Short mmCIF file of C-alpha atoms in Angstrom, two decimals:
data_model
loop_
_atom_site.label_atom_id
_atom_site.label_comp_id
_atom_site.label_asym_id
_atom_site.label_seq_id
_atom_site.Cartn_x
_atom_site.Cartn_y
_atom_site.Cartn_z
CA MET A 1 -15.98 6.44 3.52
CA THR A 2 -19.64 6.81 4.49
CA ARG A 3 -19.16 10.56 4.39
CA ILE A 4 -17.81 10.38 0.83
CA TYR A 5 -20.76 8.25 -0.32
CA SER A 6 -23.12 10.75 1.31
CA MET A 7 -21.46 13.68 -0.44
CA LEU A 8 -21.59 11.90 -3.80
CA LEU A 9 -25.22 10.89 -3.51
CA ALA A 10 -26.12 14.40 -2.33
CA VAL A 11 -25.40 15.62 -5.86
CA THR A 12 -28.68 14.07 -7.00
CA ALA A 13 -30.61 16.00 -4.31
CA PHE A 14 -29.78 19.51 -5.57
CA LEU A 15 -32.78 21.59 -6.49
CA ALA A 16 -32.93 23.33 -9.85
CA VAL A 17 -31.53 26.85 -9.68
CA ALA A 18 -32.97 29.51 -11.97
CA VAL A 19 -30.54 31.10 -14.40
CA PRO A 20 -31.46 34.21 -16.41
CA ALA A 21 -32.10 33.50 -20.09
CA GLN A 22 -29.47 36.08 -21.05
CA ALA A 23 -26.83 34.25 -19.03
CA GLN A 24 -27.77 30.93 -20.62
CA GLU A 25 -27.55 32.44 -24.08
CA ALA A 26 -24.18 34.01 -23.27
CA ALA A 27 -22.86 30.67 -21.99
CA ALA A 28 -24.12 28.87 -25.10
CA SER A 29 -22.53 31.51 -27.31
CA LEU A 30 -19.22 31.18 -25.46
CA ASP A 31 -19.40 27.36 -25.78
CA ALA A 32 -19.95 27.70 -29.51
CA ARG A 33 -17.01 30.08 -29.96
CA VAL A 34 -14.66 27.90 -27.93
CA ASN A 35 -15.85 24.80 -29.80
CA GLU A 36 -15.21 26.36 -33.18
CA ALA A 37 -11.79 27.78 -32.30
CA PHE A 38 -10.59 24.59 -30.66
CA SER A 39 -11.93 22.38 -33.44
CA ASN A 40 -10.13 24.45 -36.07
CA ALA A 41 -6.86 24.20 -34.13
CA THR A 42 -6.92 20.52 -33.16
CA GLY A 43 -9.24 18.82 -35.64
CA TRP A 44 -6.33 17.51 -37.71
CA PHE A 45 -4.89 15.68 -34.68
CA VAL A 46 -8.23 14.11 -33.73
CA ASN A 47 -8.85 13.05 -37.35
CA PHE A 48 -5.39 11.49 -37.57
CA ILE A 49 -5.66 9.43 -34.36
CA PHE A 50 -9.12 8.07 -35.21
CA MET A 51 -8.55 7.81 -38.97
CA SER A 52 -9.78 4.57 -40.56
CA ILE A 53 -7.55 2.17 -42.44
CA PRO A 54 -8.06 2.92 -46.17
CA GLY A 55 -10.92 0.89 -47.62
CA THR A 56 -12.45 0.10 -44.20
CA ASN A 57 -14.11 1.89 -41.30
CA PHE A 58 -11.63 0.32 -38.86
CA PRO A 59 -9.63 3.00 -36.94
CA TRP A 60 -5.91 2.31 -37.30
CA ILE A 61 -5.37 3.05 -33.59
CA VAL A 62 -7.61 0.10 -32.66
CA MET A 63 -5.63 -2.17 -34.98
CA TRP A 64 -2.44 -0.84 -33.35
CA LEU A 65 -3.74 -1.88 -29.91
CA VAL A 66 -5.04 -5.29 -31.05
CA ILE A 67 -1.82 -6.18 -32.90
CA GLY A 68 0.22 -5.17 -29.85
CA ALA A 69 -1.95 -7.31 -27.57
CA THR A 70 -1.60 -10.27 -29.96
CA VAL A 71 2.21 -9.90 -30.14
CA PHE A 72 2.52 -9.82 -26.34
CA THR A 73 0.20 -12.83 -25.97
CA VAL A 74 2.34 -14.88 -28.36
CA TYR A 75 5.69 -13.60 -27.05
CA PHE A 76 4.86 -14.45 -23.43
CA ALA A 77 3.20 -17.77 -24.37
CA ALA A 78 -0.32 -16.80 -23.22
CA VAL A 79 0.90 -15.60 -19.82
CA GLN A 80 -2.61 -14.36 -18.98
CA PHE A 81 -3.91 -17.93 -18.85
CA ARG A 82 -0.82 -19.70 -17.46
CA PHE A 83 -0.55 -17.43 -14.41
CA PHE A 84 -4.19 -16.59 -13.86
CA GLY A 85 -4.43 -18.60 -10.62
CA HIS A 86 -1.22 -17.05 -9.29
CA ALA A 87 -2.61 -13.58 -10.06
CA ILE A 88 -5.63 -14.34 -7.86
CA GLY A 89 -3.30 -15.42 -5.05
CA LEU A 90 -1.33 -12.17 -5.33
CA VAL A 91 -4.48 -10.04 -5.14
CA LYS A 92 -5.55 -11.97 -2.03
CA GLY A 93 -2.20 -11.02 -0.47
CA ASP A 94 -0.83 -14.57 -0.28
CA TYR A 95 2.63 -13.46 -1.43
CA SER A 96 2.68 -9.92 0.01
CA ASP A 97 5.59 -8.92 2.24
CA PRO A 98 4.49 -5.88 4.31
CA ASN A 99 8.12 -4.69 4.40
CA ASP A 100 8.41 -4.28 0.63
CA ALA A 101 8.88 -0.80 -0.83
CA GLY A 102 5.77 0.89 -2.20
CA GLU A 103 2.62 2.64 -1.04
CA VAL A 104 -0.38 0.37 -1.69
CA SER A 105 -1.31 -3.32 -1.69
CA HIS A 106 -1.80 -5.43 -4.83
CA PHE A 107 -5.57 -5.23 -4.35
CA GLN A 108 -5.51 -1.44 -3.87
CA ALA A 109 -3.39 -0.97 -6.99
CA LEU A 110 -5.78 -3.15 -8.99
CA ALA A 111 -8.82 -1.27 -7.64
CA THR A 112 -7.26 2.12 -8.44
CA ALA A 113 -6.40 1.10 -12.00
CA LEU A 114 -9.83 -0.50 -12.48
CA SER A 115 -11.55 2.66 -11.29
CA GLY A 116 -9.86 4.49 -14.16
CA THR A 117 -11.18 2.07 -16.79
CA VAL A 118 -14.53 0.84 -15.46
CA GLY A 119 -16.83 3.71 -16.36
CA LEU A 120 -19.29 5.09 -18.83
CA GLY A 121 -17.78 3.03 -21.64
CA ASN A 122 -19.10 -0.10 -19.93
CA ILE A 123 -22.62 1.36 -19.94
CA ALA A 124 -22.98 3.54 -23.05
CA GLY A 125 -20.10 2.26 -25.17
CA VAL A 126 -21.21 -1.36 -25.14
CA ALA A 127 -24.72 -0.28 -26.16
CA VAL A 128 -23.24 1.57 -29.14
CA ALA A 129 -21.15 -1.47 -30.14
CA VAL A 130 -24.07 -3.92 -29.92
CA GLY A 131 -26.44 -1.40 -31.49
CA ILE A 132 -24.22 -1.09 -34.58
CA GLY A 133 -22.39 -4.41 -34.73
CA GLY A 134 -25.13 -6.61 -33.30
CA PRO A 135 -24.73 -9.34 -30.66
CA GLY A 136 -21.68 -10.68 -32.53
CA ALA A 137 -19.71 -7.61 -31.46
CA THR A 138 -19.73 -9.12 -27.96
CA PHE A 139 -17.65 -12.12 -29.10
CA TRP A 140 -14.93 -9.92 -30.59
CA MET A 141 -15.05 -7.64 -27.57
CA ILE A 142 -14.35 -10.62 -25.30
CA LEU A 143 -11.52 -11.85 -27.54
CA ALA A 144 -9.88 -8.41 -27.60
CA GLY A 145 -10.25 -8.20 -23.81
CA LEU A 146 -8.51 -11.56 -23.34
CA LEU A 147 -5.65 -10.50 -25.63
CA GLY A 148 -5.40 -7.13 -23.88
CA MET A 149 -4.53 -8.89 -20.63
CA ALA A 150 -1.05 -9.49 -22.06
CA SER A 151 -0.59 -5.79 -22.84
CA LYS A 152 -1.42 -4.85 -19.24
CA PHE A 153 0.97 -7.51 -17.98
CA THR A 154 3.82 -6.09 -20.05
CA GLU A 155 3.40 -2.41 -19.23
CA CYS A 156 2.68 -2.86 -15.52
CA THR A 157 5.71 -5.10 -14.98
CA LEU A 158 7.90 -2.40 -16.49
CA GLY A 159 6.13 0.28 -14.44
CA VAL A 160 7.27 -1.32 -11.18
CA LYS A 161 10.74 -2.28 -12.44
CA TYR A 162 11.72 1.23 -13.45
CA ARG A 163 9.83 3.29 -10.85
CA ASN A 164 11.48 5.93 -8.68
CA GLU A 165 11.46 5.18 -4.95
CA TYR A 166 11.94 8.16 -2.63
CA PRO A 167 13.25 8.34 0.97
CA ASP A 168 9.82 9.26 2.35
CA GLY A 169 8.38 5.99 1.03
CA THR A 170 6.54 7.49 -1.94
CA VAL A 171 7.08 6.24 -5.48
CA SER A 172 6.60 7.50 -9.04
CA GLY A 173 6.33 5.21 -12.02
CA GLY A 174 4.71 4.61 -15.35
CA PRO A 175 5.59 4.68 -19.05
CA MET A 176 7.48 7.98 -18.81
CA TYR A 177 9.89 6.35 -16.36
CA TYR A 178 10.31 2.97 -18.03
CA ILE A 179 10.68 4.56 -21.46
CA SER A 180 13.44 6.96 -20.38
CA LYS A 181 15.24 4.56 -18.00
CA GLY A 182 14.68 1.43 -20.09
CA PHE A 183 15.94 2.99 -23.32
CA ASP A 184 19.01 4.33 -21.49
CA GLU A 185 19.68 0.88 -20.00
CA LEU A 186 19.46 -0.76 -23.45
CA GLY A 187 21.52 1.99 -25.08
CA LEU A 188 18.63 3.11 -27.29
CA PRO A 189 18.26 6.77 -28.35
CA GLY A 190 15.23 9.02 -27.92
CA GLY A 191 13.94 7.68 -24.62
CA LYS A 192 13.61 11.04 -22.88
CA ILE A 193 11.90 12.68 -25.86
CA LEU A 194 9.36 9.85 -26.08
CA ALA A 195 8.81 9.99 -22.30
CA VAL A 196 8.09 13.74 -22.45
CA LEU A 197 5.72 13.20 -25.38
CA PHE A 198 3.86 10.51 -23.45
CA SER A 199 3.61 12.77 -20.39
CA VAL A 200 2.13 15.64 -22.41
CA PHE A 201 -0.51 13.33 -23.91
CA CYS A 202 -1.24 11.89 -20.46
CA ILE A 203 -1.89 15.32 -18.92
CA LEU A 204 -4.18 16.32 -21.79
CA GLY A 205 -6.05 13.01 -21.54
CA ALA A 206 -6.39 13.34 -17.76
CA LEU A 207 -7.90 16.81 -17.95
CA GLY A 208 -10.32 15.90 -20.74
CA GLY A 209 -11.42 12.28 -21.04
CA GLY A 210 -10.48 11.42 -17.45
CA ASN A 211 -12.08 14.54 -16.02
CA MET A 212 -14.26 16.93 -18.06
CA PHE A 213 -16.09 14.18 -19.95
CA GLN A 214 -16.85 12.31 -16.73
CA ALA A 215 -18.25 15.41 -15.00
CA ASN A 216 -20.27 16.33 -18.09
CA GLN A 217 -21.90 12.91 -18.44
CA ALA A 218 -22.55 12.58 -14.72
CA HIS A 219 -24.38 15.93 -14.75
CA ALA A 220 -26.41 14.84 -17.78
CA GLN A 221 -27.52 11.65 -16.01
CA ILE A 222 -28.38 13.49 -12.77
CA THR A 223 -30.56 16.05 -14.57
CA GLN A 224 -32.59 13.23 -16.13
CA ILE A 225 -33.83 12.44 -12.62
CA THR A 226 -33.78 15.81 -10.83
CA GLY A 227 -34.63 18.09 -13.73
CA GLU A 228 -32.45 20.78 -15.24
CA PHE A 229 -30.09 22.86 -13.11
CA PRO A 230 -26.74 24.57 -13.84
CA GLY A 231 -23.83 22.23 -14.47
CA TRP A 232 -21.43 24.27 -12.35
CA ILE A 233 -23.29 23.11 -9.23
CA THR A 234 -22.57 19.46 -10.05
CA GLY A 235 -19.03 20.49 -10.96
CA LEU A 236 -18.39 22.22 -7.65
CA VAL A 237 -19.68 19.29 -5.61
CA PHE A 238 -17.60 16.80 -7.59
CA ALA A 239 -14.55 19.10 -7.40
CA ALA A 240 -14.86 19.39 -3.61
CA VAL A 241 -15.21 15.63 -3.09
CA VAL A 242 -12.46 14.75 -5.58
CA PHE A 243 -10.07 17.30 -4.03
CA ALA A 244 -10.78 15.92 -0.55
CA VAL A 245 -9.66 12.51 -1.80
CA ILE A 246 -6.71 13.33 -4.09
CA VAL A 247 -5.06 15.83 -1.76
CA GLY A 248 -3.93 12.85 0.31
CA GLY A 249 -2.07 11.23 -2.60
CA ILE A 250 -2.17 7.62 -3.84
CA LYS A 251 -2.73 6.15 -0.37
CA SER A 252 -5.87 8.24 0.05
CA ILE A 253 -7.02 7.43 -3.49
CA ALA A 254 -6.42 3.71 -2.94
CA LYS A 255 -8.40 3.69 0.31
CA VAL A 256 -11.39 5.09 -1.57
CA THR A 257 -11.10 2.99 -4.73
CA GLU A 258 -10.74 -0.28 -2.82
CA LYS A 259 -14.23 0.40 -1.43
CA VAL A 260 -15.89 2.23 -4.35
CA VAL A 261 -14.81 -0.19 -7.11
CA PRO A 262 -16.17 -3.37 -5.49
CA PHE A 263 -19.35 -1.51 -4.48
CA MET A 264 -20.09 -0.11 -7.93
CA GLY A 265 -19.12 -3.39 -9.57
CA ILE A 266 -21.47 -5.39 -7.34
CA LEU A 267 -24.21 -2.77 -7.81
CA TYR A 268 -24.03 -2.88 -11.60
CA VAL A 269 -23.34 -6.58 -12.11
CA GLY A 270 -25.96 -7.41 -9.48
CA ALA A 271 -28.58 -5.49 -11.45
CA ALA A 272 -27.49 -7.35 -14.59
CA PHE A 273 -27.92 -10.68 -12.79
CA VAL A 274 -31.47 -9.73 -11.83
CA VAL A 275 -32.33 -9.19 -15.50
CA LEU A 276 -30.67 -12.49 -16.47
CA ILE A 277 -32.47 -14.40 -13.73
CA VAL A 278 -35.84 -12.94 -14.75
CA ASN A 279 -35.10 -14.02 -18.32
CA TYR A 280 -33.09 -17.18 -17.53
CA ASN A 281 -34.78 -19.13 -20.31
CA MET A 282 -33.26 -16.76 -22.91
CA ILE A 283 -29.63 -16.92 -21.80
CA GLY A 284 -28.82 -19.84 -24.14
CA TRP A 285 -30.53 -18.03 -27.03
CA ALA A 286 -28.51 -14.87 -26.29
CA PHE A 287 -25.19 -16.72 -26.43
CA GLY A 288 -26.35 -18.32 -29.66
CA GLN A 289 -26.95 -14.84 -31.08
CA ILE A 290 -23.47 -13.77 -29.96
CA PHE A 291 -21.68 -16.67 -31.65
CA ALA A 292 -23.83 -16.63 -34.79
CA GLY A 293 -23.49 -12.87 -35.12
CA ALA A 294 -19.72 -13.00 -34.66
CA PHE A 295 -19.26 -14.87 -37.94
CA THR A 296 -22.36 -14.05 -39.97
CA GLY A 297 -23.37 -10.60 -38.74
CA LEU A 298 -27.05 -11.66 -38.69
CA GLY A 299 -27.77 -8.99 -41.27
CA VAL A 300 -26.50 -6.05 -39.19
CA ALA A 301 -24.78 -2.97 -40.61
CA GLY A 302 -21.39 -4.03 -41.94
CA GLY A 303 -22.13 -7.74 -41.42
CA PHE A 304 -19.42 -9.92 -39.87
CA VAL A 305 -16.73 -7.24 -40.39
CA GLY A 306 -18.97 -4.65 -38.72
CA ALA A 307 -19.40 -6.89 -35.67
CA LEU A 308 -15.64 -7.48 -35.45
CA ILE A 309 -14.80 -3.78 -35.74
CA GLN A 310 -17.33 -2.71 -33.13
CA GLY A 311 -16.23 -5.42 -30.69
CA PHE A 312 -12.54 -4.59 -30.99
CA LYS A 313 -13.23 -0.85 -30.74
CA ARG A 314 -15.25 -1.20 -27.56
CA ALA A 315 -12.68 -3.43 -25.87
CA ALA A 316 -9.82 -1.07 -26.78
CA PHE A 317 -11.70 2.03 -25.65
CA SER A 318 -12.93 0.37 -22.46
CA ASN A 319 -9.97 -1.37 -20.83
CA GLU A 320 -7.17 0.90 -22.16
CA ALA A 321 -4.78 -2.06 -22.45
CA GLY A 322 -1.66 -0.71 -24.13
CA VAL A 323 -2.42 2.93 -23.32
CA GLY A 324 -0.01 2.83 -20.37
CA SER A 325 -2.26 4.64 -17.89
CA ALA A 326 -2.72 1.65 -15.58
CA ALA A 327 1.04 1.20 -15.25
CA ILE A 328 1.14 4.51 -13.35
CA ALA A 329 -1.24 3.24 -10.66
CA HIS A 330 0.32 -0.22 -10.47
CA SER A 331 3.79 1.30 -9.99
CA ALA A 332 2.82 2.36 -6.46
CA VAL A 333 2.40 -1.25 -5.26
CA LYS A 334 4.31 -2.73 -2.34
CA THR A 335 6.54 -5.38 -3.90
CA LYS A 336 10.14 -6.16 -4.68
CA GLU A 337 9.17 -8.37 -7.61
CA PRO A 338 8.06 -6.22 -10.61
CA ILE A 339 6.55 -9.24 -12.38
CA THR A 340 4.00 -9.79 -9.60
CA GLU A 341 2.21 -6.57 -10.46
CA GLY A 342 2.20 -7.61 -14.09
CA PHE A 343 0.29 -10.74 -13.04
CA VAL A 344 -2.18 -8.69 -10.96
CA SER A 345 -2.79 -6.15 -13.73
CA LEU A 346 -3.78 -8.78 -16.29
CA LEU A 347 -7.00 -9.23 -14.30
CA GLU A 348 -8.13 -5.72 -15.31
CA PRO A 349 -9.28 -6.39 -18.90
CA LEU A 350 -10.93 -9.59 -17.66
CA ILE A 351 -13.04 -7.72 -15.10
CA ASP A 352 -13.64 -4.61 -17.19
CA THR A 353 -14.29 -6.11 -20.63
CA VAL A 354 -14.90 -9.84 -20.33
CA VAL A 355 -17.18 -9.57 -17.28
CA ILE A 356 -18.77 -6.11 -17.00
CA CYS A 357 -19.02 -5.24 -20.70
CA THR A 358 -20.33 -8.73 -21.50
CA MET A 359 -22.99 -8.45 -18.79
CA THR A 360 -24.18 -5.17 -20.33
CA ALA A 361 -24.31 -6.77 -23.80
CA LEU A 362 -26.25 -9.80 -22.53
CA VAL A 363 -28.86 -7.60 -20.85
CA ILE A 364 -29.36 -5.58 -24.06
CA ILE A 365 -29.70 -8.77 -26.16
CA ILE A 366 -31.99 -10.62 -23.73
CA SER A 367 -34.27 -7.63 -23.17
CA GLN A 368 -35.00 -7.72 -26.91
CA GLN A 369 -34.59 -3.98 -27.31
CA LEU A 370 -33.00 -4.77 -30.69
CA ILE A 371 -35.72 -5.42 -33.27
CA ILE A 372 -35.58 -8.74 -35.18
CA ASP A 373 -37.26 -9.37 -38.53
CA GLN A 374 -39.42 -12.41 -37.70
CA ALA A 375 -39.46 -13.49 -41.35
CA THR A 376 -35.68 -13.72 -41.78
CA GLY A 377 -34.38 -13.94 -38.21
CA ASN A 378 -31.99 -11.07 -38.99
CA TYR A 379 -31.84 -7.79 -37.14
CA MET A 380 -33.62 -4.87 -38.77
CA LEU A 381 -31.73 -1.67 -39.51
CA ASN A 382 -32.92 1.80 -38.64
CA GLU A 383 -34.09 4.21 -41.34
CA ALA A 384 -30.58 5.54 -41.89
CA GLY A 385 -29.23 1.98 -42.24
CA SER A 386 -26.42 2.84 -39.83
CA ALA A 387 -27.48 0.76 -36.80
CA ILE A 388 -30.00 -1.82 -35.60
CA ALA A 389 -33.52 -0.52 -35.04
CA THR A 390 -34.47 -0.45 -31.35
CA VAL A 391 -37.87 -0.56 -29.62
CA ASP A 392 -38.02 3.16 -28.83
CA GLY A 393 -35.22 4.35 -31.08
CA ASN A 394 -32.79 4.39 -28.13
CA SER A 395 -29.01 4.26 -28.44
CA GLY A 396 -26.06 4.57 -26.08
CA VAL A 397 -26.81 4.96 -22.39
CA ALA A 398 -30.55 5.29 -23.12
CA LEU A 399 -30.52 1.82 -24.72
CA THR A 400 -28.76 0.32 -21.70
CA SER A 401 -31.21 2.05 -19.34
CA ALA A 402 -34.21 0.78 -21.32
CA ALA A 403 -32.79 -2.75 -21.39
CA PHE A 404 -32.37 -2.85 -17.61
CA GLY A 405 -35.65 -1.01 -17.11
CA SER A 406 -37.51 -3.81 -18.91
CA ALA A 407 -36.95 -5.98 -15.83
CA ILE A 408 -36.23 -3.37 -13.13
CA SER A 409 -38.57 -0.38 -13.30
CA TRP A 410 -36.49 1.68 -10.89
CA PHE A 411 -33.20 0.98 -12.68
CA PRO A 412 -32.76 4.59 -13.98
CA PHE A 413 -32.11 5.58 -10.35
CA VAL A 414 -29.55 2.78 -9.96
CA LEU A 415 -27.96 3.85 -13.24
CA ALA A 416 -27.70 7.43 -12.01
CA ILE A 417 -25.87 6.27 -8.87
CA ALA A 418 -23.65 3.97 -10.97
CA VAL A 419 -22.77 6.82 -13.36
CA ILE A 420 -21.93 9.11 -10.42
CA LEU A 421 -19.67 6.46 -8.88
CA PHE A 422 -18.11 5.54 -12.23
CA ALA A 423 -17.42 9.20 -13.00
CA PHE A 424 -16.04 9.88 -9.52
CA SER A 425 -13.75 6.85 -9.49
CA THR A 426 -12.48 7.58 -12.99
CA MET A 427 -11.69 11.18 -12.06
CA ILE A 428 -9.68 10.32 -8.95
CA SER A 429 -7.66 7.68 -10.81
CA TRP A 430 -6.94 9.95 -13.77
CA SER A 431 -5.98 12.75 -11.38
CA TYR A 432 -3.15 10.50 -10.22
CA TYR A 433 -2.14 9.58 -13.77
CA GLY A 434 -2.04 13.24 -14.78
CA LEU A 435 -0.23 14.18 -11.58
CA LYS A 436 2.61 11.72 -12.18
CA ALA A 437 3.01 12.93 -15.76
CA TRP A 438 2.99 16.52 -14.43
CA THR A 439 5.68 15.84 -11.81
CA TYR A 440 7.79 13.99 -14.39
CA LEU A 441 7.82 17.17 -16.48
CA PHE A 442 8.01 19.80 -13.71
CA GLY A 443 9.65 17.96 -10.81
CA GLU A 444 8.52 16.35 -7.57
CA GLY A 445 7.33 18.45 -4.64
CA LYS A 446 4.25 19.33 -2.60
CA THR A 447 3.78 22.70 -4.32
CA THR A 448 4.06 21.21 -7.81
CA GLU A 449 1.54 18.54 -6.89
CA LEU A 450 -0.91 21.01 -5.33
CA VAL A 451 -0.85 23.20 -8.45
CA PHE A 452 -1.88 20.28 -10.65
CA LYS A 453 -4.57 19.10 -8.22
CA ILE A 454 -6.15 22.58 -8.18
CA ILE A 455 -6.02 22.79 -11.99
CA PHE A 456 -7.60 19.34 -12.22
CA CYS A 457 -10.50 20.33 -9.94
CA ILE A 458 -11.09 23.58 -11.87
CA PHE A 459 -11.47 21.50 -15.04
CA ILE A 460 -14.13 19.38 -13.30
CA VAL A 461 -16.32 22.47 -12.92
CA ILE A 462 -15.65 23.53 -16.52
CA GLY A 463 -16.49 20.04 -17.80
CA ALA A 464 -19.80 19.85 -15.94
CA ALA A 465 -20.86 23.37 -16.93
CA ALA A 466 -19.80 23.53 -20.59
CA SER A 467 -20.48 21.56 -23.77
CA LEU A 468 -16.97 21.58 -25.15
CA GLY A 469 -17.29 18.76 -27.70
CA PRO A 470 -14.02 19.30 -29.62
CA VAL A 471 -12.10 19.64 -26.32
CA ILE A 472 -13.34 16.21 -25.24
CA ASP A 473 -12.60 14.75 -28.70
CA PHE A 474 -9.07 16.12 -28.51
CA SER A 475 -8.47 14.67 -25.04
CA ASP A 476 -9.77 11.26 -26.16
CA ALA A 477 -7.34 11.42 -29.06
CA ALA A 478 -4.58 12.33 -26.59
CA ILE A 479 -5.34 9.20 -24.53
CA PHE A 480 -4.92 7.00 -27.59
CA ALA A 481 -1.84 8.94 -28.66
CA MET A 482 -0.40 7.68 -25.35
CA ALA A 483 -0.85 4.17 -26.77
CA VAL A 484 1.06 5.03 -29.94
CA VAL A 485 4.11 6.01 -27.90
CA ASN A 486 3.68 3.30 -25.27
CA ILE A 487 3.26 0.24 -27.49
CA PHE A 488 6.08 1.39 -29.81
CA CYS A 489 8.39 1.43 -26.78
CA LEU A 490 7.03 -1.84 -25.33
CA TYR A 491 8.27 -3.70 -28.42
CA PHE A 492 11.83 -2.69 -27.49
CA LEU A 493 11.40 -3.36 -23.76
CA MET A 494 9.45 -6.63 -23.77
CA LYS A 495 12.66 -8.66 -23.63
CA VAL A 496 13.30 -7.09 -20.21
CA VAL A 497 9.91 -8.42 -19.10
CA ARG A 498 10.77 -11.86 -20.51
CA LYS A 499 13.90 -11.99 -18.34
CA GLU A 500 11.85 -11.03 -15.24
CA LEU A 501 9.22 -13.66 -16.09
CA ASP A 502 11.75 -16.46 -16.60
CA SER A 503 13.54 -15.64 -13.34
CA TYR A 504 10.35 -15.45 -11.28
CA SER A 505 8.86 -18.59 -12.83
CA ALA A 506 11.99 -20.60 -11.98
CA ARG A 507 12.01 -19.38 -8.36
CA LEU A 508 8.28 -19.99 -7.97
CA LYS A 509 8.66 -23.52 -9.30
CA SER A 510 11.62 -24.28 -7.04
CA GLY A 511 9.77 -23.10 -3.94
CA GLU A 512 12.09 -20.15 -3.33
CA ILE A 513 9.11 -17.80 -3.55
CA LYS A 514 6.79 -18.69 -0.69
CA LYS A 515 3.46 -17.53 0.63
CA PHE A 516 3.43 -15.18 3.63
CA THR A 517 1.43 -15.83 6.76
CA HIS A 518 -0.53 -12.71 7.72
#
């Protein structure tokens, strides 16, 4: 593990390498041509997925995710709150039988799934949401995160229930399996077609948003500290380290994520705590801004509705509840009770959105990077009127960096390490998601798996070296297209989860399900 950390941190130590101007111009020209061609071919799909509901600027895909999360919360009688304590016990291993089928522990499965969601969205995305929707966006972000816990519970329970278990002890699971098997079991048509559609979207999302975007943004953050150097160098280093991890399968991935995720979480949240402690007298004021802004907007762009939209968007884009990706990682868990992994998975949106995203928002608010009109108490808009004016005109990751930097002068270096770890952990998790979709379509086998892993690592280099905007946009749209298929199918399959929940609850209450002594 120390070796992997060393290899990751070595990325920041690369010296700038001179590249002839002609080569740079040729690369830029190629980027532009690819961008234009790809945008012309796929723009309609991207526009459709992120299209706003008529008369609003609220993307319909976000509403689709929020409505699904609300339905599951009501249907399962707020399962995320009723079984929260039991979920903690499961993660600790209190109910884990080492003889159960599966490949990883509850904690490892949670860490792997978290590593796929905790990433740049927690750093840059929250800054965008607060910068446009104001502090009030934080309230709606938290609410959407709490509701999303029920979506994770539903999909991850099904992931374990309908997984394939092979003689060598390996498993394959996820939406493509529970859609095809579950629909067949219920006598519903179209299961295999929907499963194939989901798998195609998953592969596209893995190669783009879960891979190229991560490498691209990591390189951008590294060059802010080291100076400019070719992106392919960063790409090659990341590709080598990622391949070294993913070639060993989910067990190898889980061994890394169970160490990387807690480390990067403590690193980032710890830095946030430093800022809060330095400004402890403003914490009450910050929460006041959050609650007031949630219902009044405090004069920000779009007012109360703008705050709500930005909060819901950030939560949906951050924790991926309802997308179905996490169910693939959770399917590998060692358990004979599918519902237990549903309980464990509901902790994801809590950690990702309610804790980490909220910490980012609090730091931005408390650091007073957002400019307030002293006469009215409202936030001032920028010249374009599209977002809140900031001290140095920062937005996105630059706003987050400036907010932390107001209390920790050396935070840009911490942020660079955090971005590298976030990007790395997201890539290895999404490599597994893409791999399982790939093997669902093309069959299980070492050769089939190796082909995908090599393709995945090639795309890391491409992502770090190129500026393929429309390609990334398309892959992001593909990730949310996964949610269209997944949530549609969850509505038909949630009664299966209800039966599992009722059975487990009765046995837990009667004492039939006992803790294990390890």
